[in-house]
Structure formats: C-alpha cells, structure tokens
mmCIF file of C-alpha atoms in Angstrom:
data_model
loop_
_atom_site.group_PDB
_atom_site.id
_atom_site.type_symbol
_atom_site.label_atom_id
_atom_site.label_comp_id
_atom_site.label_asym_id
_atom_site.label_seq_id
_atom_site.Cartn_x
_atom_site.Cartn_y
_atom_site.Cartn_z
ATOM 1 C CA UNK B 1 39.797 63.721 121.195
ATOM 2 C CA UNK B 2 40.030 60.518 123.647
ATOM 3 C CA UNK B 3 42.955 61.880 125.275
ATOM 4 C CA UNK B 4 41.400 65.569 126.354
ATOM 5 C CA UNK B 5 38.024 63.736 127.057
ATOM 6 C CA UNK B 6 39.712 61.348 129.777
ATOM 7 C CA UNK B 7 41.699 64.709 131.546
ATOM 8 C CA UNK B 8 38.047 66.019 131.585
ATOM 9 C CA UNK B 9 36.253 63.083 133.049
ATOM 10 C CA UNK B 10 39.016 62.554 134.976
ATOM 11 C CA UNK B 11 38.765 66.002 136.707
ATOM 12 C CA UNK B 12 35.290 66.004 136.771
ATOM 13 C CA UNK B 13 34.835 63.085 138.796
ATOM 14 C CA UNK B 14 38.403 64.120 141.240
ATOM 15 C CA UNK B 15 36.140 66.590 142.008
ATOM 16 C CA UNK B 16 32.718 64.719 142.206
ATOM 17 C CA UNK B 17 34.473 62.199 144.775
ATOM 18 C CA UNK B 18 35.930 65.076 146.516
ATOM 19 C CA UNK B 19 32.159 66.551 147.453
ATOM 20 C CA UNK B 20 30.852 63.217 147.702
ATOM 21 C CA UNK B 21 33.500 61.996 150.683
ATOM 22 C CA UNK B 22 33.055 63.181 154.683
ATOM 23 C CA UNK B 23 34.769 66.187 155.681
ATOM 24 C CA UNK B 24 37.964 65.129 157.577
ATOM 25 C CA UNK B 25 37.611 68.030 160.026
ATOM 26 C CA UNK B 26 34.253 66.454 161.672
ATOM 27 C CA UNK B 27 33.897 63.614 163.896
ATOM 28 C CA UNK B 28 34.617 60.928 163.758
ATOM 29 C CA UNK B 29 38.010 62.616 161.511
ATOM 30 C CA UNK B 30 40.446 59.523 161.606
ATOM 31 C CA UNK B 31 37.469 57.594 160.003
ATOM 32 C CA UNK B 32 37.033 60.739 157.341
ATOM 33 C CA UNK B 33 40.775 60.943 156.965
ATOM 34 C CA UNK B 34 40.890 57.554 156.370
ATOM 35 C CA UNK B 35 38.218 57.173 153.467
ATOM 36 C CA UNK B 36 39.831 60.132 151.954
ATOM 37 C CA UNK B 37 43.280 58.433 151.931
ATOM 38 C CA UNK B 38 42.033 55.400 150.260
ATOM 39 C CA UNK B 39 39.993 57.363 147.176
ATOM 40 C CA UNK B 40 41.586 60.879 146.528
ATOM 41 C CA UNK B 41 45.322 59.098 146.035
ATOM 42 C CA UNK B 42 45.761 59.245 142.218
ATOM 43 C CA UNK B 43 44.013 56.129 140.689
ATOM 44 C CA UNK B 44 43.616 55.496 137.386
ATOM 45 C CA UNK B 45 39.483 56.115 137.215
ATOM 46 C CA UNK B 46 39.252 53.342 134.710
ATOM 47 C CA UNK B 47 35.936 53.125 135.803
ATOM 48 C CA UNK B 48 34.324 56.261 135.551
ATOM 49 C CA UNK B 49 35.668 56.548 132.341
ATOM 50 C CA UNK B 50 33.995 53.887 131.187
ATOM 51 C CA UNK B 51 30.421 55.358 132.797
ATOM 52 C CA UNK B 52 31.279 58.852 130.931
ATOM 53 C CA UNK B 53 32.547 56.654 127.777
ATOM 54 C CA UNK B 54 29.621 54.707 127.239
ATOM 55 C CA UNK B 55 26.942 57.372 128.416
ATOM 56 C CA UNK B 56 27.938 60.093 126.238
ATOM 57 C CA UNK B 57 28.005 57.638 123.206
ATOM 58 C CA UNK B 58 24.479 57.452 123.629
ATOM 59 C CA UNK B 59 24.114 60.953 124.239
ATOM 60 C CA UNK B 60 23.440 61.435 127.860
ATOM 61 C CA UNK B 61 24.829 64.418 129.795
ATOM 62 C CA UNK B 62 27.726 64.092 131.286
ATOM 63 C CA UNK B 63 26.008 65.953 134.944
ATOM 64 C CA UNK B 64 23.445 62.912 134.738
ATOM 65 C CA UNK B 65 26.650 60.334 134.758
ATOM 66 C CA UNK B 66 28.567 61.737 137.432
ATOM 67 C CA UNK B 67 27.050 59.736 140.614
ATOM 68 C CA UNK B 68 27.327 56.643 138.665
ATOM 69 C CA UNK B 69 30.988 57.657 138.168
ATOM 70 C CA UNK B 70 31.355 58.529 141.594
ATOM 71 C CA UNK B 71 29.703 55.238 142.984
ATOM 72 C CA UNK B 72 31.797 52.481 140.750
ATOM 73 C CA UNK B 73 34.931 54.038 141.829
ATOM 74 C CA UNK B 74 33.826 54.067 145.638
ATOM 75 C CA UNK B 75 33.558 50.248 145.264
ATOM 76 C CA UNK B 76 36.580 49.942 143.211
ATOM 77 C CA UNK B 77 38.114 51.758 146.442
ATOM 78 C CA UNK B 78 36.691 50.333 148.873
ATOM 79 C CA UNK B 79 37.535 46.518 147.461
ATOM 80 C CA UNK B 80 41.332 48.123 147.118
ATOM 81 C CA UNK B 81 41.202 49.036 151.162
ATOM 82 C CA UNK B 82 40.031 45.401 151.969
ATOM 83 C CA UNK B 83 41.962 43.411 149.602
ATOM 84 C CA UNK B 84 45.135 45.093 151.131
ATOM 85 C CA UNK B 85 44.794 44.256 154.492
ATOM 86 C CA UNK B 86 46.830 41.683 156.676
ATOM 87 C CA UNK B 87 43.870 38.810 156.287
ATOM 88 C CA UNK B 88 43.475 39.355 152.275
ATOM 89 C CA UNK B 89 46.861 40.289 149.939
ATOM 90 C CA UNK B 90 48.875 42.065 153.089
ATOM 91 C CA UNK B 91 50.534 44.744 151.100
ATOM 92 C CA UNK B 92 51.592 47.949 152.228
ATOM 93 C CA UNK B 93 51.714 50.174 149.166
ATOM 94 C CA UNK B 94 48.590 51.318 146.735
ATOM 95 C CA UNK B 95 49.144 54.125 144.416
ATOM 96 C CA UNK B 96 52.600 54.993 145.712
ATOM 97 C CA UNK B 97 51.103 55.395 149.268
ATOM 98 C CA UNK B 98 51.010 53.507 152.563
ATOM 99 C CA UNK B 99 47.923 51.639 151.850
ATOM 100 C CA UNK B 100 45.134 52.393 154.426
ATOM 101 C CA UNK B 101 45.747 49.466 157.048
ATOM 102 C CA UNK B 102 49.456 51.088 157.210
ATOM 103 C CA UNK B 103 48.758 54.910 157.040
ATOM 104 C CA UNK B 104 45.741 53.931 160.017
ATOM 105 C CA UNK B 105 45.444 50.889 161.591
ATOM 106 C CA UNK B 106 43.075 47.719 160.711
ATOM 107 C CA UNK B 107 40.086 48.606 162.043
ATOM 108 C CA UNK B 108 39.543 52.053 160.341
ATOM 109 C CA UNK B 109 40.544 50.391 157.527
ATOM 110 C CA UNK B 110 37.436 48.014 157.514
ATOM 111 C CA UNK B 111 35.040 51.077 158.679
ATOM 112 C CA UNK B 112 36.464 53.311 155.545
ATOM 113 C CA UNK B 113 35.553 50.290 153.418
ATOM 114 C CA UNK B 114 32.651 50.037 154.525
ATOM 115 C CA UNK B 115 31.644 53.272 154.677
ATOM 116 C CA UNK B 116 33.068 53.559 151.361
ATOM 117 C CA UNK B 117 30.367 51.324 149.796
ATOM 118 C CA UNK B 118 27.477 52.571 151.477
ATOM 119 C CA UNK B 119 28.443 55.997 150.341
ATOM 120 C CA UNK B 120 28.330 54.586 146.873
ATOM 121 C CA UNK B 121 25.071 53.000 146.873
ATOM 122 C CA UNK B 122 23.703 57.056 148.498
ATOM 123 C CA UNK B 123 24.982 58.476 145.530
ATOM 124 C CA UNK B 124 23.286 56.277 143.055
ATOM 125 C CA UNK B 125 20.037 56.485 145.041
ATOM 126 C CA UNK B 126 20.828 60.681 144.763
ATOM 127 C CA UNK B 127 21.102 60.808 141.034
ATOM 128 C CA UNK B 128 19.482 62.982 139.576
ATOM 129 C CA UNK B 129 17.956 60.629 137.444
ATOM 130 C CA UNK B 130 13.835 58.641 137.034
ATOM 131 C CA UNK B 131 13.199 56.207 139.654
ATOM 132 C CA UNK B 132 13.322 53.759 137.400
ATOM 133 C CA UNK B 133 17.176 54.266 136.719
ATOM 134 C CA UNK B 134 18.017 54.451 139.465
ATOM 135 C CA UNK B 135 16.847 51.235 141.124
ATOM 136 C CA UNK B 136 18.065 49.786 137.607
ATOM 137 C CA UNK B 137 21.490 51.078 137.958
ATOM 138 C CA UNK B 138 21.465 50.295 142.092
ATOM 139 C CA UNK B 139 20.723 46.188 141.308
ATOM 140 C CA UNK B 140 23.819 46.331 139.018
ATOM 141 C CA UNK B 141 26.088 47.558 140.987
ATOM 142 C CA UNK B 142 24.948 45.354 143.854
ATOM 143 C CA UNK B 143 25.495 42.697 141.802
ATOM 144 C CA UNK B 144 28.659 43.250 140.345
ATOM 145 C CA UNK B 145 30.068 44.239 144.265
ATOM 146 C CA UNK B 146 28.254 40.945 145.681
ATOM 147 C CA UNK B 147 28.934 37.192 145.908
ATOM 148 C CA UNK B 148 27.861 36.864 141.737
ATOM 149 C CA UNK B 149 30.677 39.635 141.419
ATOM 150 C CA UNK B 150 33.536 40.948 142.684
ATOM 151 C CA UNK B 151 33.297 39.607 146.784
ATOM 152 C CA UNK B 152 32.478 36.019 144.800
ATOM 153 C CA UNK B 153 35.478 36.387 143.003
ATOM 154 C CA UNK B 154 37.828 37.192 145.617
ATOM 155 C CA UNK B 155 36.151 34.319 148.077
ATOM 156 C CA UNK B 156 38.023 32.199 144.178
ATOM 157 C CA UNK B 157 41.094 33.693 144.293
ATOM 158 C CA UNK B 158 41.422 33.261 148.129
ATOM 159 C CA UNK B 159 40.854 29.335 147.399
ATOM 160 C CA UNK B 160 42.928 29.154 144.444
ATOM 161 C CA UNK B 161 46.080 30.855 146.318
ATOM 162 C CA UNK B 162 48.547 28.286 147.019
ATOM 163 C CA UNK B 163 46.835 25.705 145.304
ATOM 164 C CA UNK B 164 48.279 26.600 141.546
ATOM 165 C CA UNK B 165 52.179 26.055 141.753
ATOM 166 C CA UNK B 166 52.868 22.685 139.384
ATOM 167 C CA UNK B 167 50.304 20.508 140.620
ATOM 168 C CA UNK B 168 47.813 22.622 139.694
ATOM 169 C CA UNK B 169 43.962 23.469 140.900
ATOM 170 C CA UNK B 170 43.355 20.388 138.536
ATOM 171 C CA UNK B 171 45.007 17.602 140.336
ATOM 172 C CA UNK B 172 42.999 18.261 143.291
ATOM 173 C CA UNK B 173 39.762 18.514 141.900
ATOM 174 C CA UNK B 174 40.959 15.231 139.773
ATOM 175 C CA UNK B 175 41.380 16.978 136.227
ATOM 176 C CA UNK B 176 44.473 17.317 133.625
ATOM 177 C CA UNK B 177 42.579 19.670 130.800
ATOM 178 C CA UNK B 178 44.312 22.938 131.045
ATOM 179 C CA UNK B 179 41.178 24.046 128.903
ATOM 180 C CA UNK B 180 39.247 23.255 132.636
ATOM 181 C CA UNK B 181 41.703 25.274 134.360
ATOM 182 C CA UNK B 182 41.565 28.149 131.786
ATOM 183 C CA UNK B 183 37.876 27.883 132.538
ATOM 184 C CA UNK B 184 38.299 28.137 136.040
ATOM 185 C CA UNK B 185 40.448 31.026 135.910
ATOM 186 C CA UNK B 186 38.718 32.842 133.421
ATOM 187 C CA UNK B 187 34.971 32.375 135.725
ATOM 188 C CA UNK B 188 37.043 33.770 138.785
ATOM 189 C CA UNK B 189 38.589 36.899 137.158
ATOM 190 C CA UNK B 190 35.149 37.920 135.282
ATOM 191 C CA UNK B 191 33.709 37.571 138.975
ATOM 192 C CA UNK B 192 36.717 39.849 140.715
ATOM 193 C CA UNK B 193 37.766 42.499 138.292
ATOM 194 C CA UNK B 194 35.507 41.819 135.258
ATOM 195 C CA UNK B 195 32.020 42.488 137.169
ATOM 196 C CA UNK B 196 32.856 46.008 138.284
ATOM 197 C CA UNK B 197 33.943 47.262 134.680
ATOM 198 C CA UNK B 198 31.446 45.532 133.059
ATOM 199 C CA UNK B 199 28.884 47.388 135.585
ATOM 200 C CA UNK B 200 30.642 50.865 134.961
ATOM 201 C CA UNK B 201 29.336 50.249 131.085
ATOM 202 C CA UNK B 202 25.607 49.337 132.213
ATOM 203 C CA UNK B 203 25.609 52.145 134.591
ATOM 204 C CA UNK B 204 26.423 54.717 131.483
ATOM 205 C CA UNK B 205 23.889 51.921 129.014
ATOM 206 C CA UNK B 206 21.349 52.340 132.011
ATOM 207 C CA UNK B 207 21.877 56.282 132.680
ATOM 208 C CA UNK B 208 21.223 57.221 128.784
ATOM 209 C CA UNK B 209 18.641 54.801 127.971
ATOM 210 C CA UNK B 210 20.203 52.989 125.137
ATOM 211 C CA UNK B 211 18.562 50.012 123.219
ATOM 212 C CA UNK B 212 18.711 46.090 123.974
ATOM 213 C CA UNK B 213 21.128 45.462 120.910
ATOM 214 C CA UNK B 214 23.411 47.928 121.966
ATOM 215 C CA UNK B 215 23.557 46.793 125.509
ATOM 216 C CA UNK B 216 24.554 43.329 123.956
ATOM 217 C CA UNK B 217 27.108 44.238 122.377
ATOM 218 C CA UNK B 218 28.485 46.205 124.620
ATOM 219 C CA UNK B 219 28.200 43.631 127.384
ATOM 220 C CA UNK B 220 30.579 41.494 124.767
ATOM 221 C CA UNK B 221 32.596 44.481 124.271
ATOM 222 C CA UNK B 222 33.170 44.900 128.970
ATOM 223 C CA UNK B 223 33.595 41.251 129.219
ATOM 224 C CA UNK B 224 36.760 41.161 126.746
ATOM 225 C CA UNK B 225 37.744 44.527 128.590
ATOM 226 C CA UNK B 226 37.709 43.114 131.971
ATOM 227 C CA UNK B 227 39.240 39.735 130.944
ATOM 228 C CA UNK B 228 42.139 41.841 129.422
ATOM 229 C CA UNK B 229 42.234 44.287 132.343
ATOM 230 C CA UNK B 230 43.094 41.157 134.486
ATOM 231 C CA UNK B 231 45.697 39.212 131.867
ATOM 232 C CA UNK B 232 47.387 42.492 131.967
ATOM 233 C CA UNK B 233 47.659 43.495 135.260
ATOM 234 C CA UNK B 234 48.896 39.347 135.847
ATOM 235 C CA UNK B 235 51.648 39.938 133.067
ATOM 236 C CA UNK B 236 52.686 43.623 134.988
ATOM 237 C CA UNK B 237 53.206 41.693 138.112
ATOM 238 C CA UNK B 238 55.660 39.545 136.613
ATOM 239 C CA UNK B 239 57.090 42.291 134.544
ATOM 240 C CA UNK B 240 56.963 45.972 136.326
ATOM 241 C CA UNK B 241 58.471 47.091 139.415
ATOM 242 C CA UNK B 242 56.797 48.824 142.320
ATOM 243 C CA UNK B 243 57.907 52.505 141.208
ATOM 244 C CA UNK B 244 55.998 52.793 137.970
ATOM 245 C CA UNK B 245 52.883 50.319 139.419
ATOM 246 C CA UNK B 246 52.778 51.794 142.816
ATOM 247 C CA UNK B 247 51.914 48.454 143.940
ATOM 248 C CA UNK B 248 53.921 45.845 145.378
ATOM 249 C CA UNK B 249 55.655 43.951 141.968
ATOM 250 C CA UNK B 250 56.088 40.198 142.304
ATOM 251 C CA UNK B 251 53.511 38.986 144.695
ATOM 252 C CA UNK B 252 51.173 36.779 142.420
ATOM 253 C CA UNK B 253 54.398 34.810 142.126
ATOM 254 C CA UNK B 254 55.306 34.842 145.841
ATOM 255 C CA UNK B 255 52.113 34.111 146.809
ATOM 256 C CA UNK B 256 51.305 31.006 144.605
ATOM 257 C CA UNK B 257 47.995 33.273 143.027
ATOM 258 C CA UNK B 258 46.173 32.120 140.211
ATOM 259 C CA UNK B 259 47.128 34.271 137.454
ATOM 260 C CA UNK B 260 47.023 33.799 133.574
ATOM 261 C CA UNK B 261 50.888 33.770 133.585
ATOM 262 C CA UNK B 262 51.527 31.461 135.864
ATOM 263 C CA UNK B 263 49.076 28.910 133.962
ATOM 264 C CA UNK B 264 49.686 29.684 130.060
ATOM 265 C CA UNK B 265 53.261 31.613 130.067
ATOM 266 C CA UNK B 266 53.932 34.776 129.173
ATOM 267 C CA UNK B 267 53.883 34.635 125.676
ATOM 268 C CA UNK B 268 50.524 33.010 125.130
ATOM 269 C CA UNK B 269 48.907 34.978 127.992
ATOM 270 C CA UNK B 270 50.169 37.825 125.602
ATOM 271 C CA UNK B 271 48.202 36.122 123.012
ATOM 272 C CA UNK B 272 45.057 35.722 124.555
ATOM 273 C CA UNK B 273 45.351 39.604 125.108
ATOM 274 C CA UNK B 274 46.026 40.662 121.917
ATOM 275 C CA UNK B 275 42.644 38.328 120.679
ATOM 276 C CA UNK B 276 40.705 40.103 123.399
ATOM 277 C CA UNK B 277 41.530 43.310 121.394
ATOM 278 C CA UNK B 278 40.149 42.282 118.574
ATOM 279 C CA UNK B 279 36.862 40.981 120.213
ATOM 280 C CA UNK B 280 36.384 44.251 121.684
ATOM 281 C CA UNK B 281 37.321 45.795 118.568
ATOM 282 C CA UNK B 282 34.334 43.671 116.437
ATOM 283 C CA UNK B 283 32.125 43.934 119.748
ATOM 284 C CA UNK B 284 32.156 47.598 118.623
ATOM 285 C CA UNK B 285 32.012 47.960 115.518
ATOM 286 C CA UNK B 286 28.443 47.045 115.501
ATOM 287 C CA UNK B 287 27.250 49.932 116.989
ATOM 288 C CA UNK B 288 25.952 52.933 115.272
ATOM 289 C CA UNK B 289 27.734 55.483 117.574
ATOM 290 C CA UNK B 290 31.098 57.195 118.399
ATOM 291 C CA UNK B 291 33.198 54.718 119.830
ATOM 292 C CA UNK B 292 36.061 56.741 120.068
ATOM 293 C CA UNK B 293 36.089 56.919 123.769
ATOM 294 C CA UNK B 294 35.580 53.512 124.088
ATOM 295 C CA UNK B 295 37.954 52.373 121.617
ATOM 296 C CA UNK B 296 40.779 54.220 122.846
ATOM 297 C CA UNK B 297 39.868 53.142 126.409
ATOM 298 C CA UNK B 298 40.277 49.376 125.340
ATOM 299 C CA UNK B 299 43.837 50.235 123.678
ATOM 300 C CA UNK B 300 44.650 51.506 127.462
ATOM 301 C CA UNK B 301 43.742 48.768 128.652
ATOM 302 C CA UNK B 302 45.984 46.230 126.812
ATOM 303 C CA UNK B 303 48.905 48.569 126.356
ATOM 304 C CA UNK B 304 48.972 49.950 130.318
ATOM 305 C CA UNK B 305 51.910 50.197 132.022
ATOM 306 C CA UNK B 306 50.660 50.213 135.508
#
C-alpha cells in the first residue's frame, strides 16, 4: 500500500507545484524559468508526503492537503536555491542539475528564492480550508522557515563550519563533554532540517483536525524523523558519490561542517539512527490510526540512499 500511495502523492503534488509556479513564457521569464528549475527537478517530496501521510491518517481529503503539500516543498526549495549559492555551501549540482546560481546567475537565484517562499505562504492562505486553519497552519510554517527554524539553523551551521575539525566547537566555548557537543549539534540540526519536516506533520495534524494526544505523539514521532533525516544524509556524504545523490559527495568533510560523523564516527552515528527508529516506531504505536504511511515513510528515511 505505502509504496502506490507515495507514486500517488507524489504525482499529485508534481502536478499541484506545476499550477502553483509562474508561467515561464510571461515576464519577467528568466525569473519564472528560474523558480521552475529549482522545484520541478525530481526531488524526493519527503515533505509532502509527510502532509498527505499524516492527514489522511486522520481522515482528511487528500484535495484539502494539497496547498499544504505544495507550500512545505516551496520552502524546502527555496532553502535548497539559497543554501547553494557562492556565500552559503557553493555547490554546483542539486538533483543531478546545475543548481540555480549555475543554470542563471546569482541574483535570479535570490529572487526565485524568494519568490519561492512567498508563493508558499499564497498557497496556504488559498486553501481551501476554515480561517482558522489556515492562519494555524501559516504560523507553523513561518516558524519552522524562520530564525526558531530552519534560517536559525543554518545562521548554526554557518558558525559551526570550520570550527569542528579536532579541537572541536568545545574548546572554544571552554568545554570537553562530547555529551555538550552532541547537544549542540543535535539543537542545530532540529532547527535546519528537523523544523520543516516536523511542520509538514502539523500542517497534515492541523489540516484534518486531529486531537492534542495525537499531535504529541506525533510531534515525538517528526522530531526522531528529522534527527534521522539529518544523521543520514551526514553518513551519505561520507559514504555516496555524486551520481546516485545528485549532490556534491564529500563536502561536509572538505568543508570542516558539523556533522554527526565527524563528531561520533560512523559506526555510532549508525547507532544513534537505528535508536531513532525505534523511537519513531513507539512514538507511533500509540496512536489509534493507520500508520502505514507513516511507518514506511520513517523506514525511508533511515534506509535512503540519496
């Protein structure tokens, strides 16, 4: 069932972003083109599969999640555009493509990402849904993309870079506890990568009304995803090459990043995965719905292979 539900969503929302983006044939069209390039290039739609995931659990229809769907992954995109460019990570490939700085130039790259999230905060305020969903579902995914989110985590990640080598963030803020720095690490990567997923299952929580206790645990249940989203994608950096990421391989490494790799190894960062499973696992298990979706997006998660 998971498997057929995902190529569903998946098409559903290829063609929800597809109606929601600019017409490249209007003015201004290298603009258009350019926010095109940097959504409609293959991704993985991790996000909106979480929004369809958790919302149909609970019963909602899938037409009611599809701006929510649409508007997570326009952030997700739009964060992808800006992190690549020369004054963030400087990489030149996303999805197997010229990323948009490279395909473009640097300024249309910051006007698609910009435009990218204010197209994603239209569609929420478009759903079809009550008023009252719709501003809830607008404050989380301004707070996820903000400073308590993802932009907060990436101003933590651009401090940590070339501050972890052997000496460590520790040393300089006059520490030795690697549980600190575990800490540290952990509080930016729920910030960068965590907020966002954990937002795409509150959008769907929000969208079809479901009760407190579910919404707690499934806030346990996104915060173990996200974690293990980010352990993973540190461990394929050090172990995948650039044809089956279609991303640059190597560059935590070669750009002294903070990653969970670099500070626990490989095999205990494999660890710590495997334990996020099972909290995700448990965080589910509590709820009185189908958590097949779910379940089977969590697996994808930790067993990815780009």
């Amino acid at each position: 069932m998971p498997d057929a539900a995902f190529a569903a969503w998946r098409a559903r929302v290829e063609v929800a972003l597809d109606l929601a983006l600019p017409d490249p044939a209007t003015s201004p069209e290298r603009l258009y083109a350019a926010m095109r390039h940097g959504v409609l290039n293959g991704g993985k739609r991790m996000r909106p599969l979480l929004v369809f995931a958790t919302g149909t659990a609970f019963d909602a229809d899938e037409a009611a999640l599809d701006d929510a769907a649409v508007a997570v992954e326009l952030i997700h995109c739009y964060s992808l555009v800006h992190d690549d460019l020369p004054a963030m990570d400087d990489d030149v490939l996303r999805r197997g493509q010229p990323t948009v700085h490279v395909a473009f130039d640097e300024a249309t790259a910051i006007l698609a990402g910009d435009a990218l999230q204010a197209l994603a905060f239209q569609a929420l305020a478009d759903a079809p849904l009550a008023a009252d969903r719709r501003v809830g579902m607008l404050a989380e995914l301004a707070r996820a993309a903000g400073v308590a989110g993802m932009c907060g985590g990436q101003a933590l990640d651009i401090d940590a870079t070339g501050k972890w080598g052997q000496s460590g963030l520790s040393q300089e803020k006059g520490h030795s506890d690697p549980t600190f720095l575990l800490a540290d690490l952990e509080r930016l990567h729920a910030l960068k990568t965590g907020a966002l997923l954990r937002a795409s299952v509150r959008l769907g929580v929000i969208a079809a009304g479901a009760d407190a206790a579910s919404r707690d645990a499934l806030d346990r249940y996104a915060d173990a995803l996200g974690l293990a989203f980010q352990i993973r994608d540190d461990l394929l950096d050090v172990e995948g090459d650039a044809a089956t990421l279609g991303k640059t391989a190597g560059k935590d490494a070669a750009q002294d990043k903070a990653t969970f790799p670099a500070l626990l190894g490989i095999d205990a960062s494999r660890a710590r995965l495997a334990s996020l499973a099972d909290t995700m696992q448990q965080a589910l298990s509590t709820l009185d719905v189908d958590t097949t979706a779910l379940a089977a997006l969590a697996r994808l998660v930790v067993e990815r292979d780009r």
